[in-house]
mmCIF file of C-alpha atoms in Angstrom:
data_model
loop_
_atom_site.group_PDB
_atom_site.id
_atom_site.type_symbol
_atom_site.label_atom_id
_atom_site.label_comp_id
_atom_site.label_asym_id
_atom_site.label_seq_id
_atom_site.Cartn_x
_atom_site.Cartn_y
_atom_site.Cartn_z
ATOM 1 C CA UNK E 1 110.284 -46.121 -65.125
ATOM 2 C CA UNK E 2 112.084 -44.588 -62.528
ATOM 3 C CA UNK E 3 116.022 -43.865 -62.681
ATOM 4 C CA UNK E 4 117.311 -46.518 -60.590
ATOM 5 C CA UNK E 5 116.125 -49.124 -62.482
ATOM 6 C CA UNK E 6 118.212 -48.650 -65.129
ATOM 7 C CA UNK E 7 121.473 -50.330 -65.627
ATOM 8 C CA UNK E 8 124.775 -49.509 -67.806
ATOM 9 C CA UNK E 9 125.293 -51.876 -70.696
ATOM 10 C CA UNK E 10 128.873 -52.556 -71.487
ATOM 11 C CA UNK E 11 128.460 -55.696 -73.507
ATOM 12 C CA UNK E 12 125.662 -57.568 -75.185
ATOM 13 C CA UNK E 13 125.072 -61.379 -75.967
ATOM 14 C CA UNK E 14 124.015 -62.523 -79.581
ATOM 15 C CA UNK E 15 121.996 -65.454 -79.659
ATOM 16 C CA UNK E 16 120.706 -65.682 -83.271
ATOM 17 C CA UNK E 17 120.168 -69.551 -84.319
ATOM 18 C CA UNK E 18 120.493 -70.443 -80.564
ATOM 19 C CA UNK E 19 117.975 -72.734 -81.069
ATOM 20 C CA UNK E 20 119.915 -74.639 -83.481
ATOM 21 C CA UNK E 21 122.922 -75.624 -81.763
ATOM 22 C CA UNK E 22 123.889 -78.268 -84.054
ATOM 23 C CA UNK E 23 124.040 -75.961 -86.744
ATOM 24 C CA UNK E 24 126.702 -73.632 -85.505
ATOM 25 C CA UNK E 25 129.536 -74.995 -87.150
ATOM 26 C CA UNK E 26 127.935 -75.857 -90.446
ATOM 27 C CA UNK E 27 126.784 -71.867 -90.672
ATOM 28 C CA UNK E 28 130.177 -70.937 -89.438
ATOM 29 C CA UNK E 29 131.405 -72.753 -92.670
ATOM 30 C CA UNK E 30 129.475 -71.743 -94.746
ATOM 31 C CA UNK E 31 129.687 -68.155 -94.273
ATOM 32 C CA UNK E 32 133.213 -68.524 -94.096
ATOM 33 C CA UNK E 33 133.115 -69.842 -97.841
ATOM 34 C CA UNK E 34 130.695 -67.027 -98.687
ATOM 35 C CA UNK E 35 133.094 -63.993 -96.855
ATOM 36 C CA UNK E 36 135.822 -65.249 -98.776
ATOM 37 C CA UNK E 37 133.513 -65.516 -101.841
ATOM 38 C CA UNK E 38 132.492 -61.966 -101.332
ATOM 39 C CA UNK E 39 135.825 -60.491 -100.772
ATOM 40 C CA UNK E 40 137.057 -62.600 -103.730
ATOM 41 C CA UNK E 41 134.418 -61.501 -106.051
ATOM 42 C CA UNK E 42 134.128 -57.941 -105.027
ATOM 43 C CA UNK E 43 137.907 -57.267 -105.350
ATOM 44 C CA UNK E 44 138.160 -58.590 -108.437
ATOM 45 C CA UNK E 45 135.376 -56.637 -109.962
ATOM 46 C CA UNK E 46 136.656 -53.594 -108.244
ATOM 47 C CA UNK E 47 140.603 -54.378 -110.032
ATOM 48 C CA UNK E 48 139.278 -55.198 -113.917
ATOM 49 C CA UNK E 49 136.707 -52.292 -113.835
ATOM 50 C CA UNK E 50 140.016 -50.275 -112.824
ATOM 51 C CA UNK E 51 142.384 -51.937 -115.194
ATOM 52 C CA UNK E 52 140.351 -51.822 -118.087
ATOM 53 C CA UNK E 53 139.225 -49.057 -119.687
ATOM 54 C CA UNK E 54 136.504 -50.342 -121.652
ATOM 55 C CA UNK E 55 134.533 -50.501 -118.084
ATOM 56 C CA UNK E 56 135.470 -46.581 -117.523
ATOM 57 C CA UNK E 57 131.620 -45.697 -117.599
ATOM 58 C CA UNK E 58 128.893 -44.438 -115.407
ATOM 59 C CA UNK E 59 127.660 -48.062 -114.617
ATOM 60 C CA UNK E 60 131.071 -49.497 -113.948
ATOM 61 C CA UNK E 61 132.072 -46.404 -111.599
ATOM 62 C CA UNK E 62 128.681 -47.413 -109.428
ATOM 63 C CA UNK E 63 129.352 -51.106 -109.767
ATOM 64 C CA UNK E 64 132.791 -50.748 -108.108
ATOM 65 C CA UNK E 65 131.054 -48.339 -105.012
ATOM 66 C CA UNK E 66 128.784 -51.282 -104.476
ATOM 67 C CA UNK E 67 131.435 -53.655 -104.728
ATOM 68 C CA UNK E 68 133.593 -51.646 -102.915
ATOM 69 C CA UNK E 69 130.339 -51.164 -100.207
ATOM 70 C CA UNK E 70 129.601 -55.062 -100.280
ATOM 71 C CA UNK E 71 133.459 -55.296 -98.671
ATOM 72 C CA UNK E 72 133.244 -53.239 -95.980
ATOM 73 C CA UNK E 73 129.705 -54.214 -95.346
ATOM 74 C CA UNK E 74 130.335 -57.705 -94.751
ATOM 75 C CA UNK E 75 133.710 -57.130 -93.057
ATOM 76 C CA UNK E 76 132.124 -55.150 -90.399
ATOM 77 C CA UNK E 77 129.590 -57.756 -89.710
ATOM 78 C CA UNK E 78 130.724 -61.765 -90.785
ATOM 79 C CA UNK E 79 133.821 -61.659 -89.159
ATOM 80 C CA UNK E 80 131.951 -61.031 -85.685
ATOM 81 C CA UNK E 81 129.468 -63.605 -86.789
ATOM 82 C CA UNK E 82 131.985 -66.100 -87.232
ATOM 83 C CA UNK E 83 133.231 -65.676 -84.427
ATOM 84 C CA UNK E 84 130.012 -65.896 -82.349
ATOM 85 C CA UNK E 85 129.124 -69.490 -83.754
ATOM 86 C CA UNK E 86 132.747 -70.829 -82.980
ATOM 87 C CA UNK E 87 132.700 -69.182 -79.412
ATOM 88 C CA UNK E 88 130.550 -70.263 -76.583
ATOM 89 C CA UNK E 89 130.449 -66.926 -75.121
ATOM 90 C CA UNK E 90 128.684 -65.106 -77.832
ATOM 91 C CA UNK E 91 129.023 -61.619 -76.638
ATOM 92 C CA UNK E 92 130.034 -57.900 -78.190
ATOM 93 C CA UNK E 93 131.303 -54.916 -76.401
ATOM 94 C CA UNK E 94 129.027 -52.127 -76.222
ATOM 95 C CA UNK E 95 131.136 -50.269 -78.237
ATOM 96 C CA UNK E 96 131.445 -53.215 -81.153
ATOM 97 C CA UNK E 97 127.756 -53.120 -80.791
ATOM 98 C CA UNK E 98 127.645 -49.745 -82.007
ATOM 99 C CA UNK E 99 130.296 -49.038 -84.757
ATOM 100 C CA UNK E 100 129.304 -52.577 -86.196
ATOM 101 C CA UNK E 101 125.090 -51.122 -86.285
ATOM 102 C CA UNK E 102 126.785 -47.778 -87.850
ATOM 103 C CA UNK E 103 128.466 -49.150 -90.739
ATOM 104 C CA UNK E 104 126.370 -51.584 -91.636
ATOM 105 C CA UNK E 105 123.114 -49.683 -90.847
ATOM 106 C CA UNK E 106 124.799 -46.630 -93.196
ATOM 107 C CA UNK E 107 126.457 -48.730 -96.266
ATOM 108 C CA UNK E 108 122.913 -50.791 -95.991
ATOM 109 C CA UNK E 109 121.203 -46.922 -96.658
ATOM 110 C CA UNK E 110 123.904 -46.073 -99.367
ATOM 111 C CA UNK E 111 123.036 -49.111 -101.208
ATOM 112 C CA UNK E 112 119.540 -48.169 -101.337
ATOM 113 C CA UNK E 113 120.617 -44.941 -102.987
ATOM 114 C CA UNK E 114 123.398 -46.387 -105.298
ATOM 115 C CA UNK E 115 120.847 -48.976 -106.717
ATOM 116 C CA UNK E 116 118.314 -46.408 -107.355
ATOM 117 C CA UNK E 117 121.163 -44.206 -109.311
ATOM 118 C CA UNK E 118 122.044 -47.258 -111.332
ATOM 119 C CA UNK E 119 118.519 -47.462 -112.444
ATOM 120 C CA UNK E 120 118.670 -44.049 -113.635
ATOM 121 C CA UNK E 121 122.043 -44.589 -115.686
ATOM 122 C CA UNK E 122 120.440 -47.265 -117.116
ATOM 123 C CA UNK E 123 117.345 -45.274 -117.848
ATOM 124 C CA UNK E 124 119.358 -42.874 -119.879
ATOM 125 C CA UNK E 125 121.806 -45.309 -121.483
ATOM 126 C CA UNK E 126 118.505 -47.456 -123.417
ATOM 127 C CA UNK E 127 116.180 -44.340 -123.587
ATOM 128 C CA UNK E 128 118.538 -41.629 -124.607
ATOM 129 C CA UNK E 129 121.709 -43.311 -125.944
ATOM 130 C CA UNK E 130 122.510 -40.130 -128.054
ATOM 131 C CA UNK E 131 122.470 -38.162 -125.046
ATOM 132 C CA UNK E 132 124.090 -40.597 -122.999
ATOM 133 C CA UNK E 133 127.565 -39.403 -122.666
ATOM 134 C CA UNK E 134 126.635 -35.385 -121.820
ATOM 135 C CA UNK E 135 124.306 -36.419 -118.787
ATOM 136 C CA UNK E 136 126.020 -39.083 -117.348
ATOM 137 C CA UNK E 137 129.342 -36.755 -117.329
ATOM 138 C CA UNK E 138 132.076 -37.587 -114.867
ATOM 139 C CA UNK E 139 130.899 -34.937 -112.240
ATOM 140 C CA UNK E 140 127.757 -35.981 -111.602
ATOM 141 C CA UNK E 141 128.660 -39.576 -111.235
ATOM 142 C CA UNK E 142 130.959 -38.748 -108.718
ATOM 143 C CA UNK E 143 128.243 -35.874 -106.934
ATOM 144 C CA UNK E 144 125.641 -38.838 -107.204
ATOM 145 C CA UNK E 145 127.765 -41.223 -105.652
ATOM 146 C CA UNK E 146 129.710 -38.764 -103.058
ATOM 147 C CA UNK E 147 125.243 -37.537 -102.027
ATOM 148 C CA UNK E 148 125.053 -41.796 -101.586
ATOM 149 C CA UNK E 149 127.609 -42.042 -99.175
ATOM 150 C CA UNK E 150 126.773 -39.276 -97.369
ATOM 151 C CA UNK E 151 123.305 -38.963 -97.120
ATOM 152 C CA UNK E 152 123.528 -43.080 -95.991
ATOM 153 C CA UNK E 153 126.212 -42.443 -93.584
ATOM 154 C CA UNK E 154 124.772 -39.567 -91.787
ATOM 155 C CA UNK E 155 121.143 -41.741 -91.410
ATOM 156 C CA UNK E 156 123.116 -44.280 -90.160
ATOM 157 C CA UNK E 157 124.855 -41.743 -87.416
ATOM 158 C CA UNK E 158 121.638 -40.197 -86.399
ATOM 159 C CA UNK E 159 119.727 -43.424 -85.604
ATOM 160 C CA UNK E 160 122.887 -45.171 -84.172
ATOM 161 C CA UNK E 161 123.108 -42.239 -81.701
ATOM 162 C CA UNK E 162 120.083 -42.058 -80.869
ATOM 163 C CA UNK E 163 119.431 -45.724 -79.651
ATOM 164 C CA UNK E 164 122.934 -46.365 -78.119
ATOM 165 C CA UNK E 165 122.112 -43.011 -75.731
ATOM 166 C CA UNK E 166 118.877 -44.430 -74.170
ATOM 167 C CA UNK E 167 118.897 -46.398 -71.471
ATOM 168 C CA UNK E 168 118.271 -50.190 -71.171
ATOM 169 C CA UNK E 169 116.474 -51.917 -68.617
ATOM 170 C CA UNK E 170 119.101 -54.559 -67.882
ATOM 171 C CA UNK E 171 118.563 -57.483 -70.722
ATOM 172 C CA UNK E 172 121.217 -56.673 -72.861
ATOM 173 C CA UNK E 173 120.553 -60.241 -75.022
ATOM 174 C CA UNK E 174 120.244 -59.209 -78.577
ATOM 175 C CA UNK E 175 117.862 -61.648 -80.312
ATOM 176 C CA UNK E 176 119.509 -61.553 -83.924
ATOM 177 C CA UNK E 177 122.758 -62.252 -85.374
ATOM 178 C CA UNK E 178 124.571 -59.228 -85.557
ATOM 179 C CA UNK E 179 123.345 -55.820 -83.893
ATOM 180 C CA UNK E 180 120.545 -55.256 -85.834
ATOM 181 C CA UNK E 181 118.911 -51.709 -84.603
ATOM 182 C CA UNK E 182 115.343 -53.442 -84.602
ATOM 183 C CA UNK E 183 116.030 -56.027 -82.717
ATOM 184 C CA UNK E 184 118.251 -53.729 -80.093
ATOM 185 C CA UNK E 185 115.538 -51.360 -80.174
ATOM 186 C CA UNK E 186 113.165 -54.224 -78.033
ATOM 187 C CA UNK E 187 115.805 -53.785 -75.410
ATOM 188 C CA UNK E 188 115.447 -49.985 -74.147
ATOM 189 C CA UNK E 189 112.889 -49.294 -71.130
ATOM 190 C CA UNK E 190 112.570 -45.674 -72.161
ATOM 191 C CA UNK E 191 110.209 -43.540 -75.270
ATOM 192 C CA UNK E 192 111.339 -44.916 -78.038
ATOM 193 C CA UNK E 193 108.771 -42.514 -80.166
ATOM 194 C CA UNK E 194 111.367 -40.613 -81.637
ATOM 195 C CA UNK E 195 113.146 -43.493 -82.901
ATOM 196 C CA UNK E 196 110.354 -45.472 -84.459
ATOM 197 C CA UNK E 197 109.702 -41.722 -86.525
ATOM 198 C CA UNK E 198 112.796 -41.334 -87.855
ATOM 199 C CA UNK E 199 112.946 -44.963 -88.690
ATOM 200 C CA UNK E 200 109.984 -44.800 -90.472
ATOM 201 C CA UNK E 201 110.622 -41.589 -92.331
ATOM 202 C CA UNK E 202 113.906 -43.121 -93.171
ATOM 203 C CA UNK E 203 112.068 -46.173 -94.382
ATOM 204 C CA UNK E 204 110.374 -44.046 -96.579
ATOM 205 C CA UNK E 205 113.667 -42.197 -98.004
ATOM 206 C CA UNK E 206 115.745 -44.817 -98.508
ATOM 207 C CA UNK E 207 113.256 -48.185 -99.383
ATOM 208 C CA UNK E 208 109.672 -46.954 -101.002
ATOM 209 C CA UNK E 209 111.128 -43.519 -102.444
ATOM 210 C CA UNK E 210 114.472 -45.467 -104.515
ATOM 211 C CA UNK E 211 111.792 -48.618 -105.297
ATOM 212 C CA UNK E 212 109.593 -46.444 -106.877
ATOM 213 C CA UNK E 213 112.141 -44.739 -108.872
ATOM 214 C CA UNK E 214 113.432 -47.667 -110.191
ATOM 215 C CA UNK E 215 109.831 -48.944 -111.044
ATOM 216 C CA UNK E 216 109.158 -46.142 -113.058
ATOM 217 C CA UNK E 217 112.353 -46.288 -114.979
ATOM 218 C CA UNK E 218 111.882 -50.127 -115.984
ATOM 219 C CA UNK E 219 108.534 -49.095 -117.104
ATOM 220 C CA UNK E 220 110.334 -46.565 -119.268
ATOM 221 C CA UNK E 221 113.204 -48.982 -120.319
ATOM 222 C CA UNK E 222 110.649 -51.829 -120.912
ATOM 223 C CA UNK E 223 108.779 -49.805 -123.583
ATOM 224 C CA UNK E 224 112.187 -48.396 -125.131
ATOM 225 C CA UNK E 225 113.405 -51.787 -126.005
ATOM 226 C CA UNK E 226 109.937 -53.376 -127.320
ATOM 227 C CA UNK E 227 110.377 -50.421 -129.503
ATOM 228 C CA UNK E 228 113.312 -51.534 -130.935
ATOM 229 C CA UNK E 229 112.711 -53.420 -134.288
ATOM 230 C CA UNK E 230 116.180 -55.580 -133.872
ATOM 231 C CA UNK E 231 115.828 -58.744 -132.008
ATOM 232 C CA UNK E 232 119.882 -58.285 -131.518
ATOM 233 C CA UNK E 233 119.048 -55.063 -129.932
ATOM 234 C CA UNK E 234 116.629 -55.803 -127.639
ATOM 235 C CA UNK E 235 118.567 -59.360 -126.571
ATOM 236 C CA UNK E 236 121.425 -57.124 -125.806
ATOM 237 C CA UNK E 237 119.460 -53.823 -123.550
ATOM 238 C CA UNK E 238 117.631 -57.017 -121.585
ATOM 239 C CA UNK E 239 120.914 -58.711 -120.677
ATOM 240 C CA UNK E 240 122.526 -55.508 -119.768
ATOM 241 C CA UNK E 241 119.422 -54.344 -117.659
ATOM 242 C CA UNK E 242 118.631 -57.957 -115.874
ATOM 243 C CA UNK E 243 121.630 -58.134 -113.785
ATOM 244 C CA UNK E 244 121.142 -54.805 -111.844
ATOM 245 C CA UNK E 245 117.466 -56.079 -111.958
ATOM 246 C CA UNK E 246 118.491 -59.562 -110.420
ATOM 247 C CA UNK E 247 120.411 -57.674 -107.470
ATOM 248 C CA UNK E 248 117.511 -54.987 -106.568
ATOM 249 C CA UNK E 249 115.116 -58.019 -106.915
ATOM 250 C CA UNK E 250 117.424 -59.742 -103.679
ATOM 251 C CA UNK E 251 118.330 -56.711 -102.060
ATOM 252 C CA UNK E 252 114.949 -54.841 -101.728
ATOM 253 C CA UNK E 253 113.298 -58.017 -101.736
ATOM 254 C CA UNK E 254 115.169 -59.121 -98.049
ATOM 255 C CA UNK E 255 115.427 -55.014 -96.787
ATOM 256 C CA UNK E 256 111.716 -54.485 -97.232
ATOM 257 C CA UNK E 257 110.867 -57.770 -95.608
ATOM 258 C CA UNK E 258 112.800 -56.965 -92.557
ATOM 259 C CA UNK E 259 112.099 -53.220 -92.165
ATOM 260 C CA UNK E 260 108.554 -52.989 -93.797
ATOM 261 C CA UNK E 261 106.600 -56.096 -92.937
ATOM 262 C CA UNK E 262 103.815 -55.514 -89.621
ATOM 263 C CA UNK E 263 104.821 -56.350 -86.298
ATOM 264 C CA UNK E 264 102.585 -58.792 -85.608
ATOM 265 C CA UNK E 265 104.721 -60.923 -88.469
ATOM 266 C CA UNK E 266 107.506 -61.263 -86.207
ATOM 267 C CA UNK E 267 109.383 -64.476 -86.091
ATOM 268 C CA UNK E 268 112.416 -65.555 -85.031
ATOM 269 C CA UNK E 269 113.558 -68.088 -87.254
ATOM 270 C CA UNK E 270 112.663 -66.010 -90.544
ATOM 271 C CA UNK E 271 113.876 -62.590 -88.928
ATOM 272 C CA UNK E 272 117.089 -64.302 -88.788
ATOM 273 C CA UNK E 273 117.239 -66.212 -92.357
ATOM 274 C CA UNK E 274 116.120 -62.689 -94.048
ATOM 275 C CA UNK E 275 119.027 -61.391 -92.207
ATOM 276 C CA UNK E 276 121.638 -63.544 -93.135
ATOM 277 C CA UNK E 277 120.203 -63.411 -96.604
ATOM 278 C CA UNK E 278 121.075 -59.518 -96.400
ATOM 279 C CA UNK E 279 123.843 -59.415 -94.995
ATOM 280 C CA UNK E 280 125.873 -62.530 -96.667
ATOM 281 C CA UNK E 281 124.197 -64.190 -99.628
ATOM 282 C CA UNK E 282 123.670 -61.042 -101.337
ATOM 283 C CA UNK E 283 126.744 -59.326 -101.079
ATOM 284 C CA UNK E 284 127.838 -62.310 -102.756
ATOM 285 C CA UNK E 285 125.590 -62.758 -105.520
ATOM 286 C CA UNK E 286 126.500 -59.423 -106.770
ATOM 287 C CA UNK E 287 129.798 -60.036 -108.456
ATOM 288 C CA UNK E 288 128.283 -63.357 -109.630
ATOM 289 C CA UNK E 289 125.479 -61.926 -110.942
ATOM 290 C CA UNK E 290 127.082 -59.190 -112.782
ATOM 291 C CA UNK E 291 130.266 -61.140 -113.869
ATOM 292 C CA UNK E 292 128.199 -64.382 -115.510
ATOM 293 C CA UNK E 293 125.523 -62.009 -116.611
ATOM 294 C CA UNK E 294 127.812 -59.527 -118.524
ATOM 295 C CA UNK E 295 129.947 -60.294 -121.371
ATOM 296 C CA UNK E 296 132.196 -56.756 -121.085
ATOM 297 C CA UNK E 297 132.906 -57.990 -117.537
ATOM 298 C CA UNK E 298 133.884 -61.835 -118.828
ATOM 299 C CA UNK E 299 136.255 -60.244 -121.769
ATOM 300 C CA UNK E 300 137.802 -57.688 -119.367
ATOM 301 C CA UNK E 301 138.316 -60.779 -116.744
ATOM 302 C CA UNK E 302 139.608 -62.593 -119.858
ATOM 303 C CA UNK E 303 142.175 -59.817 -121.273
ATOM 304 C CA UNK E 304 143.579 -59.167 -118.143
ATOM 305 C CA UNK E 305 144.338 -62.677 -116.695
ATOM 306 C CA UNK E 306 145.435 -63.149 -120.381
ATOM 307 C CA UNK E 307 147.967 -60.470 -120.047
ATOM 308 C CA UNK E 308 149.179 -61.034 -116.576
ATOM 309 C CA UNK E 309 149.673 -65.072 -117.843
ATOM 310 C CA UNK E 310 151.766 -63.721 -120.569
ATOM 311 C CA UNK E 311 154.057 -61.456 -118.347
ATOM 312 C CA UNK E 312 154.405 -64.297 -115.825
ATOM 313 C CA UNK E 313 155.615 -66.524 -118.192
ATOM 314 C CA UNK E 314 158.319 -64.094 -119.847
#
């Protein structure tokens, strides 16, 4: 395609559930409750896992990254949202377009990893208690976490970067709810070769590579706790395992469905249920999940509301 028929973007229109007009205002409702929810939720896991320090462990220090993740997450891409199903003129700047893709495109890959690493800690917590403590130290929760971040964010940078620079051909109408790299990379009239690669390498890295992992160490944990001769025992390692089980079950479940599934399975509607499914129900699921599904995380709740009551009331 020749040069002249290109044409500078500076804004982009989001028409996700355009079909559905008469649903705009009950969806922005609902994800209104579920922001709040999530920000609710997610703070509050963040604060007791701080406060109390019964929950200073390995599995507590990656719960509050992904709570701390599931914030920013949504906050760079709800807010927007809302905003697009209240407003009429549903558009972004090209510049929203591409910090919102960045960070939610890099905490998205960080969660990937983070999940992956909380398998492992729970590997090692049911099938090597006794050496629990020496390889789960402090600094390689905090080098396993810091790697996370990184390696997430600078994915994130190098696809971001390398769609916004192409050209596009003139549509700049963004078929999704949020800018959603797959759906913005339909847009460009140049090669997009490159792209597709290093999408599907990091495909690879941070979906079928962490899945895997975490496969292989529920295979180990499943065998370590049919070994154990106390029922007690092994009621207590399933209910600690099945609520980072629950949230890899949602998140991988709705990130490989979007980012795996053939081409010729493309449709609208789901595309954009999958995507809200990512991007809002499961942030919010996660403090629920682990809060109602964990008793240290109910007494800590309980101790410190318990001990704030008391001070209020003196």
């Amino acid at each position: 395609m020749e040069k002249g028929n290109y044409s500078t973007v500076t804004e982009f229109f989001l028409i996700g559930f355009s079909q559905y007009p008469e649903l705009q205002l009950s969806l922005f409702v609902l994800c209104l409750i579920m922001y709040l929810i999530i920000l609710l939720g997610n703070s509050l896991l963040i604060i007791i896992s701080i406060l109390d320090s019964r929950l200073h462990t390995p599995m507590y220090f990656f719960l509050g990254n992904l709570s701390f993740l599931d914030i920013c997450y949504t906050s760079s891409s709800i807010p927007p949202m809302l905003n697009i199903f209240r407003s009429e003129i549903k558009s972004i700047s090209f510049i929203g377009c591409a910090l919102q893709m960045v960070v939610s495109l890099g905490l998205g890959s960080t969660e990937c990893i983070l999940l992956a690493m909380m398998a492992y800690d729970q590997y090692v917590a049911i099938c090597n208690p006794l050496r629990y403590p020496i390889i789960m130290n402090r600094v390689l929760c905090v080098h396993m976490a810091a790697w996370s971040w990184m390696i997430g964010c600078l994915n994130s940078l190098v696809q971001t970067v390398l769609a916004m620079t192409l050209p596009f051909c003139g549509n700049n109408v963004i078929d999704h709810i949020t800018c959603e790299i797959l759906a913005l990379l339909k847009l460009i009239c140049s090669d997009i070769t490159i792209n597709v690669l290093i999408m599907a390498v990091a495909n690879i890295v941070f979906l079928v590579i962490p899945v895997f992992l975490i496969l292989i160490s529920y295979i180990f944990i499943l065998f370590t706790i049919l070994s154990i001769n106390s029922a007690e025992g092994r009621k207590k390692a399933f209910s600690t395992c099945s609520a980072h089980l629950a949230v890899v079950v949602l998140f991988y479940g709705s990130a490989l469905f979007i980012y795996m599934k053939p081409k010729s399975k493309d449709t609208k509607t789901s595309d954009e249920i999958i995507g809200l499914s990512y991007g809002v129900v499961t942030p919010m699921l996660n403090p629920i999940i682990y809060s109602l599904r964990n008793k240290e995380v109910k007494g800590a709740m309980k101790k410190v509301f318990s001990k704030h009551l008391h001070l209020w009331k003196t």
